Amino acid sequence: MADNKLVPQSKNKLPWYEQALPMEGRATFLPFQDTLPGSVMNQRSWALPGIIAGAANAITAPGRAYSGSDPMFDPQEEAANFAMNVMGGGMGASRAAPAPAGALGMNAFHRTAIPFEGNFARNRPQSQNSFSGPEGFYFSRHSKDPTTDVFGRHVIQADVKVTNPAPVSQVSFGIGNHTTPRAVLPITPVWAKLNNIDPKQGGYVIADSAADAIAGNTARRPNTYAEYEQQFYAALKDKKVFKLVNPEILTPDDVSLLKLHGYNGFEYKRPQTATSSMPSQIVALDPEQIVRKAAWTEPR
């Protein structure tokens, strides 16, 4: 069962006007925000409705841009949000508020070394905009940039619908200031059994909370595998085992866990302060999320 008790939000260190209100998991019209929307591990807290938070972000955007206090500041998105809220679009049309499921598609581009006709499909060899695993369909917001340019000169433009993207955090691994983009998702004993999870597999951490896992405050691994296995299964019962999902290298287990938590892809925007080289990208989990619009071949 989801824990939907309303819990107080932590206080911000910066004044409210020097940082954006987070929109992830925020209800459009109701006063609450979810940590893991659609997930059995969800927690709900009081928060301004998205319609108001989007307007507040539009008002504070100029100051945040000037002061540089917001490391996640995205000029294009902030400009669009400002225009919609302040220059006649109306708060109800804010891009920052979550859209109804399936209502909007993102204009995106996919490059391949070999052109193909028709729609995306699971049985089609994939040429993706990253060092990717066997799952997922990868796109960029731009038809030509340093990220996509190396994946071939055949361009496919499409509408990509990722209506509930998984949040990606900059996870610390305790080595200097280096962080790595990962979706930090709790696993359940039932999911672990259905997917035959082996504690020896990489990508799992034991922590008291997702916030601790992100900060690198994880349990110290015992000296022997037998001790670690005991530690792993004890933590699993307490819902303290988290999988660090790499958006660039998705496996079938990753997709299964993402869908368990109600997510259908990623919309990763690389922060200016990121220490990892992983580029901004859009990832859809299923071909039904993609509507092909156009295709062309760039000159050599």
PDB file of C-alpha atoms in Angstrom:
ATOM      1  CA  MET A   1       0.000   0.000   0.000  1.00  0.00           C
ATOM      2  CA  ALA A   2       1.208   3.486  -0.743  1.00  0.00           C
ATOM      3  CA  ASP A   3       2.015   5.673   2.226  1.00  0.00           C
ATOM      4  CA  ASN A   4      -0.097   8.700   1.411  1.00  0.00           C
ATOM      5  CA  LYS A   5       0.130  10.381   4.792  1.00  0.00           C
ATOM      6  CA  LEU A   6       0.633  14.088   4.435  1.00  0.00           C
ATOM      7  CA  VAL A   7       4.107  14.896   5.719  1.00  0.00           C
ATOM      8  CA  PRO A   8       5.570  18.388   6.172  1.00  0.00           C
ATOM      9  CA  GLN A   9       8.049  19.593   3.589  1.00  0.00           C
ATOM     10  CA  SER A  10      11.583  20.468   4.624  1.00  0.00           C
ATOM     11  CA  LYS A  11      12.536  24.133   4.768  1.00  0.00           C
ATOM     12  CA  ASN A  12      14.561  25.572   1.910  1.00  0.00           C
ATOM     13  CA  LYS A  13      17.976  27.006   2.648  1.00  0.00           C
ATOM     14  CA  LEU A  14      17.613  29.802   0.081  1.00  0.00           C
ATOM     15  CA  PRO A  15      14.864  32.440   0.140  1.00  0.00           C
ATOM     16  CA  TRP A  16      11.827  31.296  -1.831  1.00  0.00           C
ATOM     17  CA  TYR A  17      12.393  33.883  -4.552  1.00  0.00           C
ATOM     18  CA  GLU A  18      15.922  32.606  -5.304  1.00  0.00           C
ATOM     19  CA  GLN A  19      14.944  29.085  -6.336  1.00  0.00           C
ATOM     20  CA  ALA A  20      12.307  27.433  -8.483  1.00  0.00           C
ATOM     21  CA  LEU A  21       9.482  25.518  -6.897  1.00  0.00           C
ATOM     22  CA  PRO A  22       9.910  21.844  -7.931  1.00  0.00           C
ATOM     23  CA  MET A  23       7.106  20.684 -10.229  1.00  0.00           C
ATOM     24  CA  GLU A  24       7.796  16.935 -10.244  1.00  0.00           C
ATOM     25  CA  GLY A  25       4.820  15.068  -8.766  1.00  0.00           C
ATOM     26  CA  ARG A  26       2.865  18.267  -8.039  1.00  0.00           C
ATOM     27  CA  ALA A  27      -0.891  18.112  -8.619  1.00  0.00           C
ATOM     28  CA  THR A  28      -2.171  20.722 -11.060  1.00  0.00           C
ATOM     29  CA  PHE A  29      -5.138  21.978  -9.018  1.00  0.00           C
ATOM     30  CA  LEU A  30      -4.978  20.176  -5.644  1.00  0.00           C
ATOM     31  CA  PRO A  31      -2.619  21.216  -2.791  1.00  0.00           C
ATOM     32  CA  PHE A  32      -0.273  18.223  -2.642  1.00  0.00           C
ATOM     33  CA  GLN A  33       2.899  16.797  -4.155  1.00  0.00           C
ATOM     34  CA  ASP A  34       3.937  13.145  -4.557  1.00  0.00           C
ATOM     35  CA  THR A  35       7.491  11.819  -4.231  1.00  0.00           C
ATOM     36  CA  LEU A  36       6.919   8.805  -6.524  1.00  0.00           C
ATOM     37  CA  PRO A  37       3.660   9.298  -8.455  1.00  0.00           C
ATOM     38  CA  GLY A  38       1.928   6.021  -9.184  1.00  0.00           C
ATOM     39  CA  SER A  39       4.385   4.049  -7.050  1.00  0.00           C
ATOM     40  CA  VAL A  40       3.608   1.778  -4.112  1.00  0.00           C
ATOM     41  CA  MET A  41       6.362   3.686  -2.261  1.00  0.00           C
ATOM     42  CA  ASN A  42       4.771   7.099  -2.789  1.00  0.00           C
ATOM     43  CA  GLN A  43       4.704   9.730  -0.051  1.00  0.00           C
ATOM     44  CA  ARG A  44       2.419  12.746  -0.260  1.00  0.00           C
ATOM     45  CA  SER A  45       3.030  16.185   1.232  1.00  0.00           C
ATOM     46  CA  TRP A  46       1.233  19.520   1.318  1.00  0.00           C
ATOM     47  CA  ALA A  47       2.297  21.825  -1.532  1.00  0.00           C
ATOM     48  CA  LEU A  48       1.045  24.665  -3.675  1.00  0.00           C
ATOM     49  CA  PRO A  49      -0.995  23.444  -6.648  1.00  0.00           C
ATOM     50  CA  GLY A  50       0.944  23.295  -9.914  1.00  0.00           C
ATOM     51  CA  ILE A  51      -1.155  26.071 -11.401  1.00  0.00           C
ATOM     52  CA  ILE A  52       0.071  28.461  -8.670  1.00  0.00           C
ATOM     53  CA  ALA A  53       3.619  27.121  -8.427  1.00  0.00           C
ATOM     54  CA  GLY A  54       4.068  27.576 -12.201  1.00  0.00           C
ATOM     55  CA  ALA A  55       2.980  31.201 -11.910  1.00  0.00           C
ATOM     56  CA  ALA A  56       5.337  31.740  -8.955  1.00  0.00           C
ATOM     57  CA  ASN A  57       8.233  30.325 -10.964  1.00  0.00           C
ATOM     58  CA  ALA A  58       7.399  32.705 -13.811  1.00  0.00           C
ATOM     59  CA  ILE A  59       7.555  35.674 -11.413  1.00  0.00           C
ATOM     60  CA  THR A  60      10.883  34.634  -9.849  1.00  0.00           C
ATOM     61  CA  ALA A  61      12.549  33.576 -13.119  1.00  0.00           C
ATOM     62  CA  PRO A  62      14.179  36.961 -13.931  1.00  0.00           C
ATOM     63  CA  GLY A  63      15.724  37.190 -10.471  1.00  0.00           C
ATOM     64  CA  ARG A  64      16.978  33.618 -10.533  1.00  0.00           C
ATOM     65  CA  ALA A  65      18.499  34.172 -13.968  1.00  0.00           C
ATOM     66  CA  TYR A  66      20.267  37.327 -12.779  1.00  0.00           C
ATOM     67  CA  SER A  67      21.575  35.950  -9.468  1.00  0.00           C
ATOM     68  CA  GLY A  68      22.563  32.502 -10.723  1.00  0.00           C
ATOM     69  CA  SER A  69      21.132  31.006  -7.515  1.00  0.00           C
ATOM     70  CA  ASP A  70      19.330  28.202  -9.389  1.00  0.00           C
ATOM     71  CA  PRO A  71      21.817  25.689 -10.925  1.00  0.00           C
ATOM     72  CA  MET A  72      18.948  23.900 -12.726  1.00  0.00           C
ATOM     73  CA  PHE A  73      17.820  27.066 -14.527  1.00  0.00           C
ATOM     74  CA  ASP A  74      16.752  26.199 -18.100  1.00  0.00           C
ATOM     75  CA  PRO A  75      16.435  29.452 -20.107  1.00  0.00           C
ATOM     76  CA  GLN A  76      14.194  27.996 -22.831  1.00  0.00           C
ATOM     77  CA  GLU A  77      11.750  26.326 -20.477  1.00  0.00           C
ATOM     78  CA  GLU A  78      11.676  29.297 -18.108  1.00  0.00           C
ATOM     79  CA  ALA A  79      11.030  31.684 -21.002  1.00  0.00           C
ATOM     80  CA  ALA A  80       8.131  29.566 -22.247  1.00  0.00           C
ATOM     81  CA  ASN A  81       6.681  29.293 -18.741  1.00  0.00           C
ATOM     82  CA  PHE A  82       7.033  33.065 -18.245  1.00  0.00           C
ATOM     83  CA  ALA A  83       5.286  33.780 -21.538  1.00  0.00           C
ATOM     84  CA  MET A  84       2.401  31.428 -20.803  1.00  0.00           C
ATOM     85  CA  ASN A  85       1.801  32.761 -17.295  1.00  0.00           C
ATOM     86  CA  VAL A  86       2.593  36.454 -17.538  1.00  0.00           C
ATOM     87  CA  MET A  87       2.038  37.444 -21.163  1.00  0.00           C
ATOM     88  CA  GLY A  88      -1.470  36.207 -21.754  1.00  0.00           C
ATOM     89  CA  GLY A  89      -1.286  32.408 -21.771  1.00  0.00           C
ATOM     90  CA  GLY A  90      -2.973  32.076 -18.392  1.00  0.00           C
ATOM     91  CA  MET A  91      -1.920  29.986 -15.424  1.00  0.00           C
ATOM     92  CA  GLY A  92      -3.967  27.029 -16.580  1.00  0.00           C
ATOM     93  CA  ALA A  93      -1.767  26.762 -19.673  1.00  0.00           C
ATOM     94  CA  SER A  94       1.526  26.691 -17.773  1.00  0.00           C
ATOM     95  CA  ARG A  95       4.082  24.299 -19.236  1.00  0.00           C
ATOM     96  CA  ALA A  96       5.400  23.727 -15.746  1.00  0.00           C
ATOM     97  CA  ALA A  97       2.162  22.122 -14.556  1.00  0.00           C
ATOM     98  CA  PRO A  98       1.809  18.423 -15.389  1.00  0.00           C
ATOM     99  CA  ALA A  99      -0.193  17.764 -18.541  1.00  0.00           C
ATOM    100  CA  PRO A 100      -3.006  15.225 -18.545  1.00  0.00           C
ATOM    101  CA  ALA A 101      -1.734  11.738 -19.393  1.00  0.00           C
ATOM    102  CA  GLY A 102      -1.187  11.375 -23.124  1.00  0.00           C
ATOM    103  CA  ALA A 103      -2.163  14.968 -23.870  1.00  0.00           C
ATOM    104  CA  LEU A 104       1.144  16.286 -25.165  1.00  0.00           C
ATOM    105  CA  GLY A 105       4.025  14.910 -27.209  1.00  0.00           C
ATOM    106  CA  MET A 106       7.551  16.330 -27.191  1.00  0.00           C
ATOM    107  CA  ASN A 107       9.068  17.239 -30.528  1.00  0.00           C
ATOM    108  CA  ALA A 108      12.247  15.163 -30.655  1.00  0.00           C
ATOM    109  CA  PHE A 109      14.843  13.742 -33.036  1.00  0.00           C
ATOM    110  CA  HIS A 110      16.445  10.333 -33.463  1.00  0.00           C
ATOM    111  CA  ARG A 111      19.521   9.637 -35.611  1.00  0.00           C
ATOM    112  CA  THR A 112      20.582   6.361 -37.170  1.00  0.00           C
ATOM    113  CA  ALA A 113      23.397   5.083 -39.364  1.00  0.00           C
ATOM    114  CA  ILE A 114      20.916   3.192 -41.571  1.00  0.00           C
ATOM    115  CA  PRO A 115      17.611   4.760 -42.713  1.00  0.00           C
ATOM    116  CA  PHE A 116      14.375   2.872 -42.136  1.00  0.00           C
ATOM    117  CA  GLU A 117      10.762   3.302 -43.178  1.00  0.00           C
ATOM    118  CA  GLY A 118       7.697   2.869 -41.025  1.00  0.00           C
ATOM    119  CA  ASN A 119       7.281   3.206 -37.286  1.00  0.00           C
ATOM    120  CA  PHE A 120       9.509   2.314 -34.370  1.00  0.00           C
ATOM    121  CA  ALA A 121       9.142  -1.294 -33.210  1.00  0.00           C
ATOM    122  CA  ARG A 122      10.716  -3.614 -30.681  1.00  0.00           C
ATOM    123  CA  ASN A 123      11.957  -6.047 -33.321  1.00  0.00           C
ATOM    124  CA  ARG A 124      13.825  -3.331 -35.214  1.00  0.00           C
ATOM    125  CA  PRO A 125      17.564  -2.896 -34.575  1.00  0.00           C
ATOM    126  CA  GLN A 126      17.908   0.375 -32.696  1.00  0.00           C
ATOM    127  CA  SER A 127      20.473   3.109 -33.224  1.00  0.00           C
ATOM    128  CA  GLN A 128      20.081   5.323 -30.194  1.00  0.00           C
ATOM    129  CA  ASN A 129      21.338   8.652 -28.943  1.00  0.00           C
ATOM    130  CA  SER A 130      23.513   7.209 -26.190  1.00  0.00           C
ATOM    131  CA  PHE A 131      25.549   4.176 -25.182  1.00  0.00           C
ATOM    132  CA  SER A 132      22.325   2.309 -24.623  1.00  0.00           C
ATOM    133  CA  GLY A 133      21.229  -1.106 -23.504  1.00  0.00           C
ATOM    134  CA  PRO A 134      18.710  -3.418 -25.129  1.00  0.00           C
ATOM    135  CA  GLU A 135      15.672  -1.409 -24.023  1.00  0.00           C
ATOM    136  CA  GLY A 136      14.266   2.044 -24.690  1.00  0.00           C
ATOM    137  CA  PHE A 137      13.989   4.446 -27.616  1.00  0.00           C
ATOM    138  CA  TYR A 138      16.353   7.418 -27.368  1.00  0.00           C
ATOM    139  CA  PHE A 139      15.811  10.954 -28.679  1.00  0.00           C
ATOM    140  CA  SER A 140      17.300  14.434 -28.513  1.00  0.00           C
ATOM    141  CA  ARG A 141      15.466  17.766 -28.459  1.00  0.00           C
ATOM    142  CA  HIS A 142      17.696  18.957 -31.326  1.00  0.00           C
ATOM    143  CA  SER A 143      18.160  17.473 -34.781  1.00  0.00           C
ATOM    144  CA  LYS A 144      21.880  18.252 -34.862  1.00  0.00           C
ATOM    145  CA  ASP A 145      24.105  18.650 -31.855  1.00  0.00           C
ATOM    146  CA  PRO A 146      27.318  17.054 -30.528  1.00  0.00           C
ATOM    147  CA  THR A 147      25.251  14.296 -28.917  1.00  0.00           C
ATOM    148  CA  THR A 148      23.276  13.131 -31.926  1.00  0.00           C
ATOM    149  CA  ASP A 149      25.797  13.932 -34.664  1.00  0.00           C
ATOM    150  CA  VAL A 150      27.862  10.787 -34.018  1.00  0.00           C
ATOM    151  CA  PHE A 151      24.897   8.413 -34.422  1.00  0.00           C
ATOM    152  CA  GLY A 152      24.481   8.772 -38.168  1.00  0.00           C
ATOM    153  CA  ARG A 153      23.159  11.227 -40.715  1.00  0.00           C
ATOM    154  CA  HIS A 154      19.661   9.777 -41.057  1.00  0.00           C
ATOM    155  CA  VAL A 155      17.270  11.875 -38.951  1.00  0.00           C
ATOM    156  CA  ILE A 156      13.789  10.936 -37.782  1.00  0.00           C
ATOM    157  CA  GLN A 157      11.547  13.596 -36.281  1.00  0.00           C
ATOM    158  CA  ALA A 158       8.782  12.381 -33.984  1.00  0.00           C
ATOM    159  CA  ASP A 159       6.328  13.272 -31.254  1.00  0.00           C
ATOM    160  CA  VAL A 160       7.416  11.405 -28.132  1.00  0.00           C
ATOM    161  CA  LYS A 161       4.959  11.061 -25.255  1.00  0.00           C
ATOM    162  CA  VAL A 162       6.624  10.516 -21.897  1.00  0.00           C
ATOM    163  CA  THR A 163       3.735  11.516 -19.679  1.00  0.00           C
ATOM    164  CA  ASN A 164       5.282  10.391 -16.383  1.00  0.00           C
ATOM    165  CA  PRO A 165       9.086  10.584 -16.618  1.00  0.00           C
ATOM    166  CA  ALA A 166      11.127   9.021 -13.845  1.00  0.00           C
ATOM    167  CA  PRO A 167      13.041  11.595 -11.780  1.00  0.00           C
ATOM    168  CA  VAL A 168      16.801  11.505 -12.334  1.00  0.00           C
ATOM    169  CA  SER A 169      19.078  12.518  -9.460  1.00  0.00           C
ATOM    170  CA  GLN A 170      22.782  13.274  -9.354  1.00  0.00           C
ATOM    171  CA  VAL A 171      23.894  10.353  -7.168  1.00  0.00           C
ATOM    172  CA  SER A 172      27.072  10.611  -5.126  1.00  0.00           C
ATOM    173  CA  PHE A 173      29.384   7.624  -5.026  1.00  0.00           C
ATOM    174  CA  GLY A 174      31.623   9.069  -2.327  1.00  0.00           C
ATOM    175  CA  ILE A 175      34.559   9.786  -4.656  1.00  0.00           C
ATOM    176  CA  GLY A 176      35.396  13.478  -4.482  1.00  0.00           C
ATOM    177  CA  ASN A 177      32.559  15.611  -5.824  1.00  0.00           C
ATOM    178  CA  HIS A 178      31.690  13.244  -8.670  1.00  0.00           C
ATOM    179  CA  THR A 179      28.031  12.396  -9.186  1.00  0.00           C
ATOM    180  CA  THR A 180      26.285  10.182 -11.714  1.00  0.00           C
ATOM    181  CA  PRO A 181      22.721  10.599 -13.079  1.00  0.00           C
ATOM    182  CA  ARG A 182      20.499   7.778 -11.850  1.00  0.00           C
ATOM    183  CA  ALA A 183      16.846   7.103 -11.117  1.00  0.00           C
ATOM    184  CA  VAL A 184      16.756   5.858  -7.532  1.00  0.00           C
ATOM    185  CA  LEU A 185      13.868   3.389  -7.226  1.00  0.00           C
ATOM    186  CA  PRO A 186      12.974   1.243  -4.210  1.00  0.00           C
ATOM    187  CA  ILE A 187      12.416  -2.443  -4.880  1.00  0.00           C
ATOM    188  CA  THR A 188       9.952  -4.766  -3.192  1.00  0.00           C
ATOM    189  CA  PRO A 189      10.367  -8.414  -2.179  1.00  0.00           C
ATOM    190  CA  VAL A 190       7.691  -9.453  -4.684  1.00  0.00           C
ATOM    191  CA  TRP A 191       9.397  -7.639  -7.571  1.00  0.00           C
ATOM    192  CA  ALA A 192      12.792  -9.060  -6.547  1.00  0.00           C
ATOM    193  CA  LYS A 193      11.379 -12.602  -6.539  1.00  0.00           C
ATOM    194  CA  LEU A 194       9.552 -12.215  -9.865  1.00  0.00           C
ATOM    195  CA  ASN A 195      12.739 -10.925 -11.509  1.00  0.00           C
ATOM    196  CA  ASN A 196      15.083 -13.441  -9.840  1.00  0.00           C
ATOM    197  CA  ILE A 197      17.247 -10.695  -8.402  1.00  0.00           C
ATOM    198  CA  ASP A 198      20.669 -11.850  -7.255  1.00  0.00           C
ATOM    199  CA  PRO A 199      22.295  -9.726  -4.518  1.00  0.00           C
ATOM    200  CA  LYS A 200      25.610 -10.156  -6.348  1.00  0.00           C
ATOM    201  CA  GLN A 201      24.276  -8.046  -9.237  1.00  0.00           C
ATOM    202  CA  GLY A 202      25.485  -4.469  -9.369  1.00  0.00           C
ATOM    203  CA  GLY A 203      23.283  -1.416  -9.297  1.00  0.00           C
ATOM    204  CA  TYR A 204      21.667  -1.995  -5.895  1.00  0.00           C
ATOM    205  CA  VAL A 205      22.331  -0.041  -2.707  1.00  0.00           C
ATOM    206  CA  ILE A 206      21.056  -0.344   0.850  1.00  0.00           C
ATOM    207  CA  ALA A 207      19.994   2.921   2.467  1.00  0.00           C
ATOM    208  CA  ASP A 208      17.415   4.210   4.943  1.00  0.00           C
ATOM    209  CA  SER A 209      15.769   6.372   2.267  1.00  0.00           C
ATOM    210  CA  ALA A 210      16.040   7.439  -1.350  1.00  0.00           C
ATOM    211  CA  ALA A 211      17.561  10.735  -0.164  1.00  0.00           C
ATOM    212  CA  ASP A 212      20.321   8.816   1.647  1.00  0.00           C
ATOM    213  CA  ALA A 213      20.942   6.684  -1.445  1.00  0.00           C
ATOM    214  CA  ILE A 214      21.298   9.838  -3.558  1.00  0.00           C
ATOM    215  CA  ALA A 215      23.675  11.425  -1.042  1.00  0.00           C
ATOM    216  CA  GLY A 216      25.826   8.287  -0.911  1.00  0.00           C
ATOM    217  CA  ASN A 217      24.854   7.493   2.682  1.00  0.00           C
ATOM    218  CA  THR A 218      24.569   3.765   2.053  1.00  0.00           C
ATOM    219  CA  ALA A 219      25.128   0.742   4.268  1.00  0.00           C
ATOM    220  CA  ARG A 220      28.675  -0.520   4.513  1.00  0.00           C
ATOM    221  CA  ARG A 221      29.096  -3.835   2.731  1.00  0.00           C
ATOM    222  CA  PRO A 222      30.267  -6.763   4.944  1.00  0.00           C
ATOM    223  CA  ASN A 223      33.477  -8.630   4.215  1.00  0.00           C
ATOM    224  CA  THR A 224      31.871 -11.874   3.043  1.00  0.00           C
ATOM    225  CA  TYR A 225      29.146 -12.520   0.488  1.00  0.00           C
ATOM    226  CA  ALA A 226      27.175 -14.655   2.977  1.00  0.00           C
ATOM    227  CA  GLU A 227      26.997 -11.689   5.366  1.00  0.00           C
ATOM    228  CA  TYR A 228      26.063  -9.347   2.537  1.00  0.00           C
ATOM    229  CA  GLU A 229      23.303 -11.673   1.336  1.00  0.00           C
ATOM    230  CA  GLN A 230      21.834 -11.715   4.834  1.00  0.00           C
ATOM    231  CA  GLN A 231      22.106  -7.916   5.012  1.00  0.00           C
ATOM    232  CA  PHE A 232      20.495  -7.533   1.569  1.00  0.00           C
ATOM    233  CA  TYR A 233      17.415  -9.654   2.273  1.00  0.00           C
ATOM    234  CA  ALA A 234      16.881  -8.115   5.708  1.00  0.00           C
ATOM    235  CA  ALA A 235      16.955  -4.632   4.141  1.00  0.00           C
ATOM    236  CA  LEU A 236      14.672  -5.818   1.333  1.00  0.00           C
ATOM    237  CA  LYS A 237      11.970  -6.740   3.850  1.00  0.00           C
ATOM    238  CA  ASP A 238      12.266  -3.238   5.343  1.00  0.00           C
ATOM    239  CA  LYS A 239      12.015  -1.609   1.877  1.00  0.00           C
ATOM    240  CA  LYS A 240      15.540  -0.243   2.197  1.00  0.00           C
ATOM    241  CA  VAL A 241      17.019  -1.619  -1.028  1.00  0.00           C
ATOM    242  CA  PHE A 242      17.167   0.749  -4.002  1.00  0.00           C
ATOM    243  CA  LYS A 243      18.072   0.135  -7.625  1.00  0.00           C
ATOM    244  CA  LEU A 244      20.146   2.806  -9.352  1.00  0.00           C
ATOM    245  CA  VAL A 245      18.741   2.867 -12.876  1.00  0.00           C
ATOM    246  CA  ASN A 246      21.032   4.263 -15.548  1.00  0.00           C
ATOM    247  CA  PRO A 247      18.861   6.053 -18.170  1.00  0.00           C
ATOM    248  CA  GLU A 248      21.508   5.388 -20.830  1.00  0.00           C
ATOM    249  CA  ILE A 249      21.736   1.616 -20.357  1.00  0.00           C
ATOM    250  CA  LEU A 250      18.268   0.205 -19.719  1.00  0.00           C
ATOM    251  CA  THR A 251      17.751  -3.506 -19.151  1.00  0.00           C
ATOM    252  CA  PRO A 252      14.470  -5.468 -19.075  1.00  0.00           C
ATOM    253  CA  ASP A 253      14.637  -5.422 -15.245  1.00  0.00           C
ATOM    254  CA  ASP A 254      14.965  -1.633 -15.321  1.00  0.00           C
ATOM    255  CA  VAL A 255      11.909  -1.282 -17.550  1.00  0.00           C
ATOM    256  CA  SER A 256       9.917  -3.635 -15.333  1.00  0.00           C
ATOM    257  CA  LEU A 257      10.771  -1.602 -12.225  1.00  0.00           C
ATOM    258  CA  LEU A 258      10.077   1.735 -13.912  1.00  0.00           C
ATOM    259  CA  LYS A 259       6.620   0.515 -14.946  1.00  0.00           C
ATOM    260  CA  LEU A 260       5.978  -0.868 -11.442  1.00  0.00           C
ATOM    261  CA  HIS A 261       6.429   2.672 -10.149  1.00  0.00           C
ATOM    262  CA  GLY A 262       4.202   4.135 -12.863  1.00  0.00           C
ATOM    263  CA  TYR A 263       6.937   5.669 -15.052  1.00  0.00           C
ATOM    264  CA  ASN A 264       7.063   5.424 -18.840  1.00  0.00           C
ATOM    265  CA  GLY A 265      10.468   6.905 -19.643  1.00  0.00           C
ATOM    266  CA  PHE A 266      12.891   9.733 -18.963  1.00  0.00           C
ATOM    267  CA  GLU A 267      13.153  13.414 -19.824  1.00  0.00           C
ATOM    268  CA  TYR A 268      16.652  14.137 -18.610  1.00  0.00           C
ATOM    269  CA  LYS A 269      18.012  17.681 -18.739  1.00  0.00           C
ATOM    270  CA  ARG A 270      21.673  17.832 -17.849  1.00  0.00           C
ATOM    271  CA  PRO A 271      22.256  20.408 -15.069  1.00  0.00           C
ATOM    272  CA  GLN A 272      24.961  23.000 -15.587  1.00  0.00           C
ATOM    273  CA  THR A 273      26.676  21.714 -12.420  1.00  0.00           C
ATOM    274  CA  ALA A 274      26.673  18.026 -13.471  1.00  0.00           C
ATOM    275  CA  THR A 275      30.031  16.254 -13.254  1.00  0.00           C
ATOM    276  CA  SER A 276      28.892  13.379 -15.487  1.00  0.00           C
ATOM    277  CA  SER A 277      29.099  13.573 -19.277  1.00  0.00           C
ATOM    278  CA  MET A 278      25.647  12.060 -19.816  1.00  0.00           C
ATOM    279  CA  PRO A 279      23.826  14.406 -22.214  1.00  0.00           C
ATOM    280  CA  SER A 280      20.247  15.641 -22.093  1.00  0.00           C
ATOM    281  CA  GLN A 281      17.933  13.126 -23.706  1.00  0.00           C
ATOM    282  CA  ILE A 282      14.393  11.793 -23.949  1.00  0.00           C
ATOM    283  CA  VAL A 283      13.791   8.070 -23.498  1.00  0.00           C
ATOM    284  CA  ALA A 284      10.525   6.284 -24.267  1.00  0.00           C
ATOM    285  CA  LEU A 285       9.975   2.735 -23.028  1.00  0.00           C
ATOM    286  CA  ASP A 286       7.471   1.568 -25.640  1.00  0.00           C
ATOM    287  CA  PRO A 287       7.108   2.183 -29.400  1.00  0.00           C
ATOM    288  CA  GLU A 288       3.455   3.163 -28.865  1.00  0.00           C
ATOM    289  CA  GLN A 289       4.737   6.363 -27.224  1.00  0.00           C
ATOM    290  CA  ILE A 290       6.297   7.498 -30.519  1.00  0.00           C
ATOM    291  CA  VAL A 291       4.535   9.063 -33.511  1.00  0.00           C
ATOM    292  CA  ARG A 292       6.835   9.484 -36.484  1.00  0.00           C
ATOM    293  CA  LYS A 293       6.414  12.822 -38.283  1.00  0.00           C
ATOM    294  CA  ALA A 294       9.250  13.230 -40.790  1.00  0.00           C
ATOM    295  CA  ALA A 295      12.596  11.822 -41.887  1.00  0.00           C
ATOM    296  CA  TRP A 296      15.539  13.090 -43.906  1.00  0.00           C
ATOM    297  CA  THR A 297      19.199  12.442 -44.568  1.00  0.00           C
ATOM    298  CA  GLU A 298      21.855  15.036 -43.821  1.00  0.00           C
ATOM    299  CA  PRO A 299      24.501  15.593 -46.542  1.00  0.00           C
ATOM    300  CA  ARG A 300      27.892  14.026 -45.989  1.00  0.00           C
TER     301      ARG A 300
END
